[in-house]
Amino acid sequence: MSVILSVFERCGIPATEYAGGTLSVFSPIDGSEIARLHETALDDMPGIIARSQSAFKAWRKVPAPVRGELVRLWGEELRAAKADIGYIVSVEVGKIIEEGLGEVQEAIDICDLAVGQSRQLFGKTIVSERPGHRIMEQYHPLGPVAVITAFNFPAAVFAWNAAIALVCGDPVIFKPSEKSPLSGIATFRALERAIQRFGQAPEGLVQLVIGTMPHGDALVSSPDIPLVSATGSTRMGRAVGPKVAERFGRRILELGGNNAMVITPEADLDMALRAILFGAVGTAGQRCTTLRRVIVHEAVKDVLLEKVLRAYANLAIGNPLERGVLVGPLIDAGAFAMFEQAVAQAQDQGGTLLTGGTRANVEQFPGGYYVTPAIIDMPAQTDVVRHETFAPVLYILTYSEGIEQAVEIHNDVPQGLSSCIFSNNMREVEFFISESGSDCGMANVNIGPNGAEIGGAFGGEKETGGDRETGSDAWKYYMRRTTNTINYSSALPLAQGINFG
Ligand code: UN1
């Protein structure tokens, strides 16, 4: 693991930073400690927030396309550091290299999108009911944005928020997850290098906070941070949401998912199989978009299961840094305990364990929590199925009637992030994505629920939080809208025809 130290150095994380501190960071690959980071002093939080506020006063005046130039440079720095940051993601989160690199690519992609967006921060012009009047909307910078990320996407989710916030004119304070801060720091350092090359950013435009819950709390509770973007569990969202609401702040919450795939009698089962594999065992089941439920028609259930079980039997589980391995470790002992608990509960609740569900023996790394991905055939959508377990546990649910029944089962969970249908029947497909279909923020056709591109809006309904980030018009969350009514006549008529004396 000593190679990681030279990668840290190349990414701008020197020994003075990764050693000698109080926050231990472990690699899930073998459970070893890879860094001891220095935590941000809690006393420094007010100063950090104040610096962000003063940076805002300068940054909001920089023309948006010029702000876009900074993000363009960040994209260049990320391209140059892609292999290194991808490697850190793999070591720190346990993703296979391919997925570690994919995550950095996602950060690069959002930079590209944000650069274009920096020339497209537009409002509407609206006709007025009064002669000689015009109405228009403008989008102005909002203020400091706090970005609090989860362990599983430490580079991409920071970039999703920071790239858009920066072009929108907002400074950023970034608190990465204490479980995977190094990937976040490396991504942040690439941004600092871009800032240096850019040469005209105000001091405090982007700041990093290394710490735990109290640090997050300081950001969430501060009235000087108009927008908090937080990714994590529904439990975390329940704590963050009300605190931000209490001070009338804005929030972007990306919380739990319980993503399903409906497989109808007219599905291409080989395609479905491939999507199930990437969806359910990719990232060892630790994506918020991970496939957690398959809702399959009884007519194709046996054929599908046979294919899926055969593929699961050949899954390469082990060192995520080794080519050919598809399933790396869970993040830590806590995640493993949840996995074990879910597998046991599902069986208590009438499920039949078809494969997996145990700790995998990876001899090389006795300290890592590797598991055999579980598939559990459930007689009904019981409590455990309705709960998000952040691990590779796939529940099989069966339907026997039409697509309406499948959708009913599909929507009968508290979460609403991502969903998909496999079918070549346009009636089923259109129903699934219609107003009466999937109630999720994302509903895909003949592709899995995960691995979304950044161009669309990302997020979901119900306990997932209701907000959106990345592409489409998600940028509007990061700006404040003003409606301007302009009178260019020499009279002062009132709207609604009111005659006031
Ligand atoms: C997450 O797991 O928090 O759609 C984000 C996906 C990725 C992002 C996942 N683009 O799976």
Short mmCIF file of C-alpha atoms and ligand atoms in Angstrom, two decimals:
data_model
loop_
_atom_site.label_atom_id
_atom_site.label_comp_id
_atom_site.label_asym_id
_atom_site.label_seq_id
_atom_site.Cartn_x
_atom_site.Cartn_y
_atom_site.Cartn_z
CA MET A 1 0.00 0.00 0.00
CA SER A 2 3.05 2.29 0.17
CA VAL A 3 2.49 3.26 -3.46
CA ILE A 4 -0.52 5.27 -2.26
CA LEU A 5 1.82 7.67 -0.46
CA SER A 6 3.53 8.70 -3.68
CA VAL A 7 0.10 9.13 -5.30
CA PHE A 8 -0.94 11.38 -2.41
CA GLU A 9 2.18 13.49 -2.97
CA ARG A 10 1.52 13.73 -6.71
CA CYS A 11 -2.04 14.86 -5.94
CA GLY A 12 -0.79 17.65 -3.67
CA ILE A 13 -1.29 15.87 -0.34
CA PRO A 14 2.12 15.96 1.42
CA ALA A 15 3.16 13.87 4.44
CA THR A 16 2.61 16.87 6.72
CA GLU A 17 -1.04 16.60 5.79
CA TYR A 18 -1.67 12.86 5.63
CA ALA A 19 0.30 11.99 8.78
CA GLY A 20 0.31 13.10 12.39
CA GLY A 21 -3.34 14.09 12.69
CA THR A 22 -6.28 12.69 14.63
CA LEU A 23 -8.63 11.52 11.87
CA SER A 24 -7.69 8.01 10.82
CA VAL A 25 -8.55 6.94 7.30
CA PHE A 26 -8.58 3.26 6.40
CA SER A 27 -8.46 1.38 3.14
CA PRO A 28 -11.32 -1.11 2.95
CA ILE A 29 -9.11 -3.29 0.78
CA ASP A 30 -7.17 -4.63 3.76
CA GLY A 31 -8.44 -2.52 6.65
CA SER A 32 -5.09 -0.78 7.05
CA GLU A 33 -4.73 2.82 8.09
CA ILE A 34 -3.61 4.93 5.13
CA ALA A 35 -3.65 8.39 6.64
CA ARG A 36 -4.07 10.43 9.80
CA LEU A 37 -5.49 13.74 8.76
CA HIS A 38 -5.53 16.95 10.71
CA GLU A 39 -9.09 17.95 11.50
CA THR A 40 -10.26 21.49 10.99
CA ALA A 41 -10.57 23.15 14.41
CA LEU A 42 -14.23 23.72 15.22
CA ASP A 43 -13.27 27.22 16.35
CA ASP A 44 -12.21 27.94 12.78
CA MET A 45 -15.67 27.30 11.35
CA PRO A 46 -17.03 30.86 11.84
CA GLY A 47 -13.89 32.26 10.17
CA ILE A 48 -14.25 29.86 7.24
CA ILE A 49 -17.87 30.87 6.75
CA ALA A 50 -16.98 34.58 7.01
CA ARG A 51 -14.22 34.17 4.40
CA SER A 52 -16.70 32.47 2.12
CA GLN A 53 -19.08 35.40 2.51
CA SER A 54 -16.37 37.93 1.57
CA ALA A 55 -15.28 35.79 -1.38
CA PHE A 56 -18.92 35.84 -2.50
CA LYS A 57 -18.98 39.64 -2.66
CA ALA A 58 -16.10 39.59 -5.15
CA TRP A 59 -16.93 36.41 -7.08
CA ARG A 60 -20.53 37.39 -7.85
CA LYS A 61 -19.20 40.36 -9.82
CA VAL A 62 -16.98 38.26 -12.08
CA PRO A 63 -18.85 37.64 -15.35
CA ALA A 64 -20.23 34.12 -15.46
CA PRO A 65 -18.31 33.05 -18.61
CA VAL A 66 -15.09 34.15 -16.86
CA ARG A 67 -16.09 32.04 -13.87
CA GLY A 68 -16.58 29.27 -16.39
CA GLU A 69 -12.94 29.61 -17.40
CA LEU A 70 -11.92 28.57 -13.87
CA VAL A 71 -14.05 25.45 -14.14
CA ARG A 72 -12.60 24.72 -17.58
CA LEU A 73 -9.13 24.76 -16.00
CA TRP A 74 -10.37 22.49 -13.24
CA GLY A 75 -11.51 20.02 -15.89
CA GLU A 76 -8.00 20.15 -17.39
CA GLU A 77 -6.39 19.48 -14.01
CA LEU A 78 -8.75 16.57 -13.42
CA ARG A 79 -7.93 15.10 -16.82
CA ALA A 80 -4.23 15.28 -15.99
CA ALA A 81 -4.76 13.70 -12.56
CA LYS A 82 -7.40 11.18 -13.59
CA ALA A 83 -5.32 8.04 -13.07
CA ASP A 84 -4.04 9.22 -9.67
CA ILE A 85 -7.37 10.36 -8.27
CA GLY A 86 -9.05 7.22 -9.64
CA TYR A 87 -6.45 5.16 -7.83
CA ILE A 88 -7.06 6.98 -4.55
CA VAL A 89 -10.82 6.39 -4.96
CA SER A 90 -10.14 2.68 -5.44
CA VAL A 91 -7.87 2.41 -2.43
CA GLU A 92 -10.02 4.53 -0.16
CA VAL A 93 -13.53 3.44 -1.18
CA GLY A 94 -12.70 -0.04 -2.48
CA LYS A 95 -14.12 0.51 -5.98
CA ILE A 96 -12.57 -1.44 -8.81
CA ILE A 97 -10.11 0.68 -10.82
CA GLU A 98 -12.51 0.92 -13.76
CA GLU A 99 -15.13 2.50 -11.51
CA GLY A 100 -12.59 4.70 -9.73
CA LEU A 101 -11.58 6.12 -13.11
CA GLY A 102 -15.26 6.41 -14.12
CA GLU A 103 -15.89 8.51 -11.07
CA VAL A 104 -13.16 10.99 -12.01
CA GLN A 105 -14.54 11.03 -15.55
CA GLU A 106 -17.89 12.01 -14.07
CA ALA A 107 -16.16 14.95 -12.37
CA ILE A 108 -14.56 15.93 -15.69
CA ASP A 109 -17.90 15.68 -17.48
CA ILE A 110 -19.64 17.99 -15.05
CA CYS A 111 -16.84 20.54 -15.52
CA ASP A 112 -17.48 20.46 -19.27
CA LEU A 113 -21.19 20.89 -18.71
CA ALA A 114 -20.67 23.74 -16.25
CA VAL A 115 -18.37 25.61 -18.66
CA GLY A 116 -21.15 25.66 -21.26
CA GLN A 117 -23.69 26.48 -18.59
CA SER A 118 -21.65 29.56 -17.64
CA ARG A 119 -22.90 31.12 -20.88
CA GLN A 120 -26.47 29.94 -20.40
CA LEU A 121 -27.64 31.30 -17.03
CA PHE A 122 -30.79 32.71 -18.48
CA GLY A 123 -34.20 33.81 -17.27
CA LYS A 124 -37.42 34.44 -19.17
CA THR A 125 -38.91 37.57 -20.63
CA ILE A 126 -42.63 37.79 -19.98
CA VAL A 127 -45.25 40.04 -21.54
CA SER A 128 -46.93 42.53 -19.24
CA GLU A 129 -50.65 43.28 -19.03
CA ARG A 130 -49.75 46.98 -18.87
CA PRO A 131 -48.74 49.10 -21.87
CA GLY A 132 -45.10 50.19 -21.93
CA HIS A 133 -44.07 47.52 -19.44
CA ARG A 134 -41.91 44.49 -19.64
CA ILE A 135 -41.29 41.66 -17.16
CA MET A 136 -38.13 39.62 -16.99
CA GLU A 137 -36.43 37.16 -14.71
CA GLN A 138 -32.78 37.22 -13.81
CA TYR A 139 -30.72 34.60 -12.04
CA HIS A 140 -28.15 36.01 -9.66
CA PRO A 141 -25.48 34.29 -7.58
CA LEU A 142 -26.89 32.93 -4.32
CA GLY A 143 -23.99 32.87 -1.84
CA PRO A 144 -21.75 30.28 -0.16
CA VAL A 145 -22.69 26.67 -0.80
CA ALA A 146 -21.78 23.92 1.68
CA VAL A 147 -21.15 20.57 0.01
CA ILE A 148 -21.32 17.60 2.37
CA THR A 149 -20.65 14.32 0.60
CA ALA A 150 -21.03 10.62 1.30
CA PHE A 151 -18.15 8.13 1.26
CA ASN A 152 -19.17 6.36 -1.94
CA PHE A 153 -18.72 9.14 -4.53
CA PRO A 154 -16.07 11.34 -2.94
CA ALA A 155 -14.83 12.98 -6.16
CA ALA A 156 -17.86 13.13 -8.45
CA VAL A 157 -20.48 14.45 -6.05
CA PHE A 158 -18.16 17.24 -4.87
CA ALA A 159 -17.53 18.16 -8.52
CA TRP A 160 -21.25 18.00 -9.40
CA ASN A 161 -21.89 20.69 -6.84
CA ALA A 162 -18.73 22.75 -6.98
CA ALA A 163 -18.55 23.06 -10.78
CA ILE A 164 -22.12 24.33 -11.01
CA ALA A 165 -21.88 26.50 -7.87
CA LEU A 166 -18.71 28.21 -9.12
CA VAL A 167 -20.12 29.17 -12.51
CA CYS A 168 -23.28 30.36 -10.75
CA GLY A 169 -21.12 32.76 -8.72
CA ASP A 170 -21.16 30.89 -5.40
CA PRO A 171 -18.14 30.11 -3.19
CA VAL A 172 -17.90 26.53 -1.95
CA ILE A 173 -17.11 24.98 1.41
CA PHE A 174 -16.51 21.27 1.02
CA LYS A 175 -16.73 18.71 3.80
CA PRO A 176 -15.92 15.26 2.46
CA SER A 177 -17.03 12.14 4.30
CA GLU A 178 -14.66 11.22 7.11
CA LYS A 179 -14.56 7.72 5.62
CA SER A 180 -13.09 8.83 2.27
CA PRO A 181 -11.65 12.34 2.62
CA LEU A 182 -8.48 11.74 0.61
CA SER A 183 -10.23 11.34 -2.75
CA GLY A 184 -12.09 14.54 -1.96
CA ILE A 185 -8.90 16.34 -1.01
CA ALA A 186 -7.20 15.21 -4.23
CA THR A 187 -10.16 16.51 -6.27
CA PHE A 188 -10.08 19.73 -4.27
CA ARG A 189 -6.33 20.14 -4.83
CA ALA A 190 -6.91 19.90 -8.58
CA LEU A 191 -9.33 22.79 -8.17
CA GLU A 192 -6.75 24.77 -6.19
CA ARG A 193 -4.23 24.25 -9.01
CA ALA A 194 -6.84 25.52 -11.45
CA ILE A 195 -7.39 28.56 -9.21
CA GLN A 196 -3.68 29.30 -9.27
CA ARG A 197 -3.59 29.19 -13.05
CA PHE A 198 -6.78 31.24 -13.25
CA GLY A 199 -5.10 33.93 -11.16
CA GLN A 200 -8.10 36.11 -10.29
CA ALA A 201 -10.16 34.18 -7.76
CA PRO A 202 -10.89 35.87 -4.42
CA GLU A 203 -9.33 34.36 -1.30
CA GLY A 204 -11.64 31.79 0.29
CA LEU A 205 -13.52 30.99 -2.91
CA VAL A 206 -13.17 27.28 -2.21
CA GLN A 207 -12.42 25.91 1.25
CA LEU A 208 -12.01 22.46 2.66
CA VAL A 209 -13.25 21.27 6.03
CA ILE A 210 -11.87 18.01 7.40
CA GLY A 211 -13.97 16.68 10.20
CA THR A 212 -17.06 14.87 11.37
CA MET A 213 -20.65 15.62 12.36
CA PRO A 214 -20.05 18.79 14.42
CA HIS A 215 -18.27 20.33 11.42
CA GLY A 216 -21.21 19.47 9.20
CA ASP A 217 -23.56 20.88 11.84
CA ALA A 218 -21.74 24.21 11.87
CA LEU A 219 -22.32 24.50 8.11
CA VAL A 220 -25.90 23.26 8.20
CA SER A 221 -26.92 25.66 10.97
CA SER A 222 -25.23 28.80 9.66
CA PRO A 223 -27.59 31.47 8.27
CA ASP A 224 -24.63 32.67 6.19
CA ILE A 225 -24.77 29.58 4.02
CA PRO A 226 -27.87 29.91 1.84
CA LEU A 227 -27.52 26.47 0.24
CA VAL A 228 -26.52 23.15 1.79
CA SER A 229 -26.06 20.23 -0.57
CA ALA A 230 -25.86 16.98 1.37
CA THR A 231 -25.64 13.41 0.13
CA GLY A 232 -26.12 10.44 2.42
CA SER A 233 -28.64 8.35 4.28
CA THR A 234 -32.26 9.22 4.94
CA ARG A 235 -31.29 9.40 8.61
CA MET A 236 -28.76 12.10 7.83
CA GLY A 237 -31.38 13.92 5.73
CA ARG A 238 -33.85 13.88 8.58
CA ALA A 239 -31.29 15.68 10.72
CA VAL A 240 -30.09 18.14 8.08
CA GLY A 241 -33.42 19.04 6.40
CA PRO A 242 -35.22 20.55 9.42
CA LYS A 243 -32.11 22.46 10.56
CA VAL A 244 -31.76 24.14 7.18
CA ALA A 245 -35.51 24.75 6.99
CA GLU A 246 -35.53 26.34 10.44
CA ARG A 247 -33.33 29.15 9.17
CA PHE A 248 -35.13 29.28 5.81
CA GLY A 249 -32.06 28.06 3.96
CA ARG A 250 -32.13 26.01 0.79
CA ARG A 251 -31.05 22.46 0.59
CA ILE A 252 -30.26 19.82 -1.98
CA LEU A 253 -30.73 16.43 -0.35
CA GLU A 254 -29.78 13.21 -2.10
CA LEU A 255 -30.76 10.48 0.29
CA GLY A 256 -31.57 6.79 0.17
CA GLY A 257 -32.71 4.84 -2.85
CA ASN A 258 -34.48 1.52 -3.22
CA ASN A 259 -34.04 1.16 -6.93
CA ALA A 260 -35.88 -1.52 -8.83
CA MET A 261 -35.97 -3.16 -12.23
CA VAL A 262 -39.27 -4.35 -13.64
CA ILE A 263 -38.79 -7.27 -16.02
CA THR A 264 -41.81 -8.07 -18.12
CA PRO A 265 -42.51 -11.16 -20.27
CA GLU A 266 -41.33 -9.17 -23.28
CA ALA A 267 -37.93 -8.21 -21.90
CA ASP A 268 -34.61 -8.98 -23.54
CA LEU A 269 -33.34 -11.13 -20.68
CA ASP A 270 -29.71 -11.10 -21.74
CA MET A 271 -29.66 -7.33 -21.66
CA ALA A 272 -31.48 -7.36 -18.34
CA LEU A 273 -28.87 -9.75 -16.98
CA ARG A 274 -25.99 -7.43 -17.80
CA ALA A 275 -27.81 -4.48 -16.27
CA ILE A 276 -28.55 -6.51 -13.14
CA LEU A 277 -24.88 -7.36 -12.71
CA PHE A 278 -23.56 -3.81 -12.98
CA GLY A 279 -26.58 -2.52 -11.08
CA ALA A 280 -26.56 -4.89 -8.12
CA VAL A 281 -22.91 -5.79 -7.57
CA GLY A 282 -21.07 -2.83 -9.11
CA THR A 283 -19.42 -0.67 -6.41
CA ALA A 284 -20.21 -3.67 -4.14
CA GLY A 285 -23.81 -2.46 -3.92
CA GLN A 286 -22.75 0.88 -2.45
CA ARG A 287 -24.19 3.34 -4.95
CA CYS A 288 -27.27 5.31 -4.04
CA THR A 289 -28.52 4.09 -7.44
CA THR A 290 -27.65 0.41 -6.82
CA LEU A 291 -30.23 -2.08 -8.02
CA ARG A 292 -31.88 -3.45 -4.88
CA ARG A 293 -35.10 -5.03 -6.20
CA VAL A 294 -36.02 -7.04 -9.30
CA ILE A 295 -39.75 -7.22 -9.97
CA VAL A 296 -40.07 -10.00 -12.50
CA HIS A 297 -43.10 -11.54 -14.21
CA GLU A 298 -43.62 -15.16 -13.22
CA ALA A 299 -43.56 -16.20 -16.89
CA VAL A 300 -39.85 -15.34 -17.21
CA LYS A 301 -38.70 -15.66 -13.63
CA ASP A 302 -37.11 -19.10 -13.84
CA VAL A 303 -35.19 -18.39 -17.03
CA LEU A 304 -33.98 -15.08 -15.68
CA LEU A 305 -32.90 -16.49 -12.32
CA GLU A 306 -31.00 -19.27 -13.96
CA LYS A 307 -28.99 -16.77 -15.97
CA VAL A 308 -28.43 -14.47 -13.02
CA LEU A 309 -27.37 -17.26 -10.67
CA ARG A 310 -24.93 -18.60 -13.23
CA ALA A 311 -23.37 -15.15 -13.59
CA TYR A 312 -23.22 -14.62 -9.80
CA ALA A 313 -21.42 -17.95 -9.42
CA ASN A 314 -18.61 -16.62 -11.59
CA LEU A 315 -18.22 -13.19 -10.02
CA ALA A 316 -14.62 -12.28 -9.33
CA ILE A 317 -14.57 -10.93 -5.77
CA GLY A 318 -11.37 -9.55 -4.30
CA ASN A 319 -8.70 -6.91 -4.67
CA PRO A 320 -10.34 -4.01 -6.54
CA LEU A 321 -6.94 -2.95 -7.85
CA GLU A 322 -6.59 -6.20 -9.77
CA ARG A 323 -7.85 -6.28 -13.35
CA GLY A 324 -10.73 -8.69 -13.83
CA VAL A 325 -12.12 -8.31 -10.31
CA LEU A 326 -15.69 -6.98 -10.34
CA VAL A 327 -16.58 -6.85 -6.66
CA GLY A 328 -14.39 -5.11 -4.12
CA PRO A 329 -14.87 -4.83 -0.37
CA LEU A 330 -17.56 -3.12 1.68
CA ILE A 331 -16.43 0.13 3.23
CA ASP A 332 -16.12 -1.13 6.82
CA ALA A 333 -17.24 -3.48 9.59
CA GLY A 334 -20.42 -1.46 10.11
CA ALA A 335 -21.46 -1.97 6.49
CA PHE A 336 -20.78 -5.68 6.82
CA ALA A 337 -22.93 -5.90 9.95
CA MET A 338 -25.82 -4.26 8.05
CA PHE A 339 -25.35 -6.72 5.20
CA GLU A 340 -25.45 -9.73 7.52
CA GLN A 341 -28.43 -8.35 9.36
CA ALA A 342 -30.42 -7.76 6.16
CA VAL A 343 -29.69 -11.25 4.87
CA ALA A 344 -30.84 -12.77 8.17
CA GLN A 345 -33.94 -10.58 8.44
CA ALA A 346 -34.98 -11.30 4.87
CA GLN A 347 -34.94 -15.02 5.64
CA ASP A 348 -36.88 -14.45 8.87
CA GLN A 349 -39.42 -12.56 6.80
CA GLY A 350 -39.98 -15.53 4.51
CA GLY A 351 -37.24 -15.02 1.94
CA THR A 352 -35.22 -17.79 0.33
CA LEU A 353 -31.52 -17.09 0.01
CA LEU A 354 -30.61 -18.19 -3.51
CA THR A 355 -26.93 -17.32 -3.43
CA GLY A 356 -24.32 -15.38 -1.47
CA GLY A 357 -24.96 -13.57 1.76
CA THR A 358 -21.72 -14.55 3.46
CA ARG A 359 -18.33 -13.02 4.14
CA ALA A 360 -16.07 -13.89 1.21
CA ASN A 361 -12.73 -15.32 2.05
CA VAL A 362 -10.09 -13.17 0.37
CA GLU A 363 -6.97 -14.74 1.82
CA GLN A 364 -4.69 -11.91 0.85
CA PHE A 365 -6.73 -9.43 2.94
CA PRO A 366 -8.17 -10.89 6.14
CA GLY A 367 -8.79 -7.34 7.37
CA GLY A 368 -11.15 -6.41 4.51
CA TYR A 369 -14.91 -6.94 4.55
CA TYR A 370 -15.55 -8.79 1.30
CA VAL A 371 -18.92 -10.44 0.76
CA THR A 372 -20.59 -12.77 -1.69
CA PRO A 373 -23.43 -10.70 -3.21
CA ALA A 374 -26.80 -12.03 -2.07
CA ILE A 375 -29.92 -12.78 -4.05
CA ILE A 376 -33.01 -13.39 -1.98
CA ASP A 377 -36.35 -14.52 -3.38
CA MET A 378 -39.05 -12.76 -1.37
CA PRO A 379 -42.69 -13.81 -1.12
CA ALA A 380 -43.68 -10.19 -0.55
CA GLN A 381 -42.26 -6.72 -0.11
CA THR A 382 -41.58 -7.03 3.61
CA ASP A 383 -39.97 -4.47 5.94
CA VAL A 384 -36.41 -5.40 5.11
CA VAL A 385 -37.08 -4.97 1.39
CA ARG A 386 -38.55 -1.55 1.99
CA HIS A 387 -35.37 -0.51 3.80
CA GLU A 388 -32.15 0.51 2.01
CA THR A 389 -29.23 -1.74 2.97
CA PHE A 390 -26.07 -0.22 1.53
CA ALA A 391 -24.55 -3.51 0.37
CA PRO A 392 -25.04 -6.04 -2.45
CA VAL A 393 -28.37 -7.59 -1.47
CA LEU A 394 -30.79 -8.09 -4.34
CA TYR A 395 -34.42 -8.98 -3.59
CA ILE A 396 -36.49 -10.82 -6.17
CA LEU A 397 -40.21 -10.04 -6.19
CA THR A 398 -42.66 -11.74 -8.52
CA TYR A 399 -45.76 -10.44 -10.24
CA SER A 400 -48.30 -12.40 -12.21
CA GLU A 401 -50.62 -9.87 -13.79
CA GLY A 402 -50.07 -6.82 -15.98
CA ILE A 403 -47.65 -3.91 -15.78
CA GLU A 404 -50.01 -2.05 -13.41
CA GLN A 405 -49.40 -4.67 -10.76
CA ALA A 406 -45.63 -4.47 -11.24
CA VAL A 407 -45.73 -0.70 -10.85
CA GLU A 408 -47.84 -0.98 -7.72
CA ILE A 409 -45.20 -3.19 -6.11
CA HIS A 410 -42.50 -0.93 -7.51
CA ASN A 411 -43.85 2.24 -5.93
CA ASP A 412 -44.70 0.67 -2.58
CA VAL A 413 -41.44 1.68 -0.87
CA PRO A 414 -40.58 4.90 0.98
CA GLN A 415 -37.70 5.86 -1.36
CA GLY A 416 -37.93 7.25 -4.89
CA LEU A 417 -34.52 7.68 -6.52
CA SER A 418 -34.06 5.52 -9.61
CA SER A 419 -35.93 2.81 -11.47
CA CYS A 420 -36.02 0.96 -14.73
CA ILE A 421 -38.04 -1.37 -16.90
CA PHE A 422 -36.85 -4.04 -19.30
CA SER A 423 -39.45 -4.60 -21.98
CA ASN A 424 -39.78 -4.34 -25.73
CA ASN A 425 -43.50 -3.72 -25.45
CA MET A 426 -44.14 -0.03 -25.97
CA ARG A 427 -47.37 -0.12 -24.00
CA GLU A 428 -45.60 -1.39 -20.91
CA VAL A 429 -42.68 0.95 -21.36
CA GLU A 430 -44.78 4.06 -21.87
CA PHE A 431 -46.96 3.13 -18.90
CA PHE A 432 -43.87 2.73 -16.73
CA ILE A 433 -42.62 6.24 -17.53
CA SER A 434 -46.08 7.83 -17.52
CA GLU A 435 -47.75 9.79 -14.71
CA SER A 436 -49.21 6.52 -13.43
CA GLY A 437 -45.89 4.69 -13.64
CA SER A 438 -42.68 4.78 -11.63
CA ASP A 439 -42.72 7.49 -8.94
CA CYS A 440 -38.93 7.89 -8.97
CA GLY A 441 -36.82 10.84 -9.99
CA MET A 442 -35.25 8.64 -12.66
CA ALA A 443 -37.13 6.04 -14.71
CA ASN A 444 -35.06 4.26 -17.36
CA VAL A 445 -36.00 1.97 -20.22
CA ASN A 446 -33.86 -1.02 -21.11
CA ILE A 447 -30.91 0.19 -19.07
CA GLY A 448 -30.20 -0.27 -15.37
CA PRO A 449 -31.01 2.21 -12.59
CA ASN A 450 -27.41 3.26 -11.96
CA GLY A 451 -24.58 4.88 -13.85
CA ALA A 452 -26.53 7.99 -14.82
CA GLU A 453 -24.95 10.54 -17.15
CA ILE A 454 -24.49 14.03 -15.72
CA GLY A 455 -26.57 15.75 -18.42
CA GLY A 456 -29.92 14.86 -16.86
CA ALA A 457 -31.15 16.09 -13.50
CA PHE A 458 -30.12 13.63 -10.78
CA GLY A 459 -32.21 13.01 -7.67
CA GLY A 460 -35.43 11.52 -6.45
CA GLU A 461 -38.73 11.82 -4.67
CA LYS A 462 -40.19 10.78 -1.32
CA GLU A 463 -37.51 9.88 1.26
CA THR A 464 -34.82 10.45 -1.35
CA GLY A 465 -35.28 14.15 -0.64
CA GLY A 466 -37.06 15.65 -3.64
CA ASP A 467 -34.17 17.71 -4.98
CA ARG A 468 -32.02 17.55 -8.11
CA GLU A 469 -28.38 18.12 -8.96
CA THR A 470 -25.98 17.87 -11.94
CA GLY A 471 -27.46 18.67 -15.38
CA SER A 472 -30.68 19.98 -16.93
CA ASP A 473 -31.89 23.01 -14.94
CA ALA A 474 -30.41 21.92 -11.59
CA TRP A 475 -28.20 25.04 -11.78
CA LYS A 476 -31.23 27.09 -10.75
CA TYR A 477 -30.92 25.73 -7.21
CA TYR A 478 -27.59 27.52 -6.94
CA MET A 479 -28.93 30.95 -7.92
CA ARG A 480 -31.53 33.38 -6.67
CA ARG A 481 -34.20 34.51 -9.08
CA THR A 482 -35.44 38.05 -9.29
CA THR A 483 -38.51 39.07 -11.24
CA ASN A 484 -38.12 42.57 -12.69
CA THR A 485 -41.07 44.58 -13.93
CA ILE A 486 -39.83 47.50 -16.02
CA ASN A 487 -42.01 50.46 -16.88
CA TYR A 488 -40.75 52.38 -19.91
CA SER A 489 -43.94 54.45 -20.30
CA SER A 490 -44.62 57.78 -18.67
CA ALA A 491 -47.78 56.58 -16.91
CA LEU A 492 -48.10 54.47 -13.79
CA PRO A 493 -50.96 52.03 -14.37
CA LEU A 494 -51.55 49.44 -11.65
CA ALA A 495 -51.93 45.75 -12.35
CA GLN A 496 -55.29 44.03 -11.97
CA GLY A 497 -56.84 47.30 -13.20
CA ILE A 498 -56.79 48.85 -9.74
CA ASN A 499 -57.58 52.54 -9.66
CA PHE A 500 -55.92 53.98 -6.58
CA GLY A 501 -57.21 57.55 -6.38
C1 UN1 B 1 -24.25 8.10 -5.70
O1 UN1 B 1 -24.24 6.89 -5.53
O2 UN1 B 1 -24.32 8.87 -4.71
O3 UN1 B 1 -25.87 7.19 -11.34
C2 UN1 B 1 -24.11 8.75 -7.01
C3 UN1 B 1 -24.86 6.75 -10.78
C4 UN1 B 1 -23.68 7.68 -10.64
C5 UN1 B 1 -23.80 8.52 -9.43
C6 UN1 B 1 -24.11 7.81 -8.17
N1 UN1 B 1 -23.61 8.52 -11.80
O4 UN1 B 1 -24.78 5.61 -10.37
#
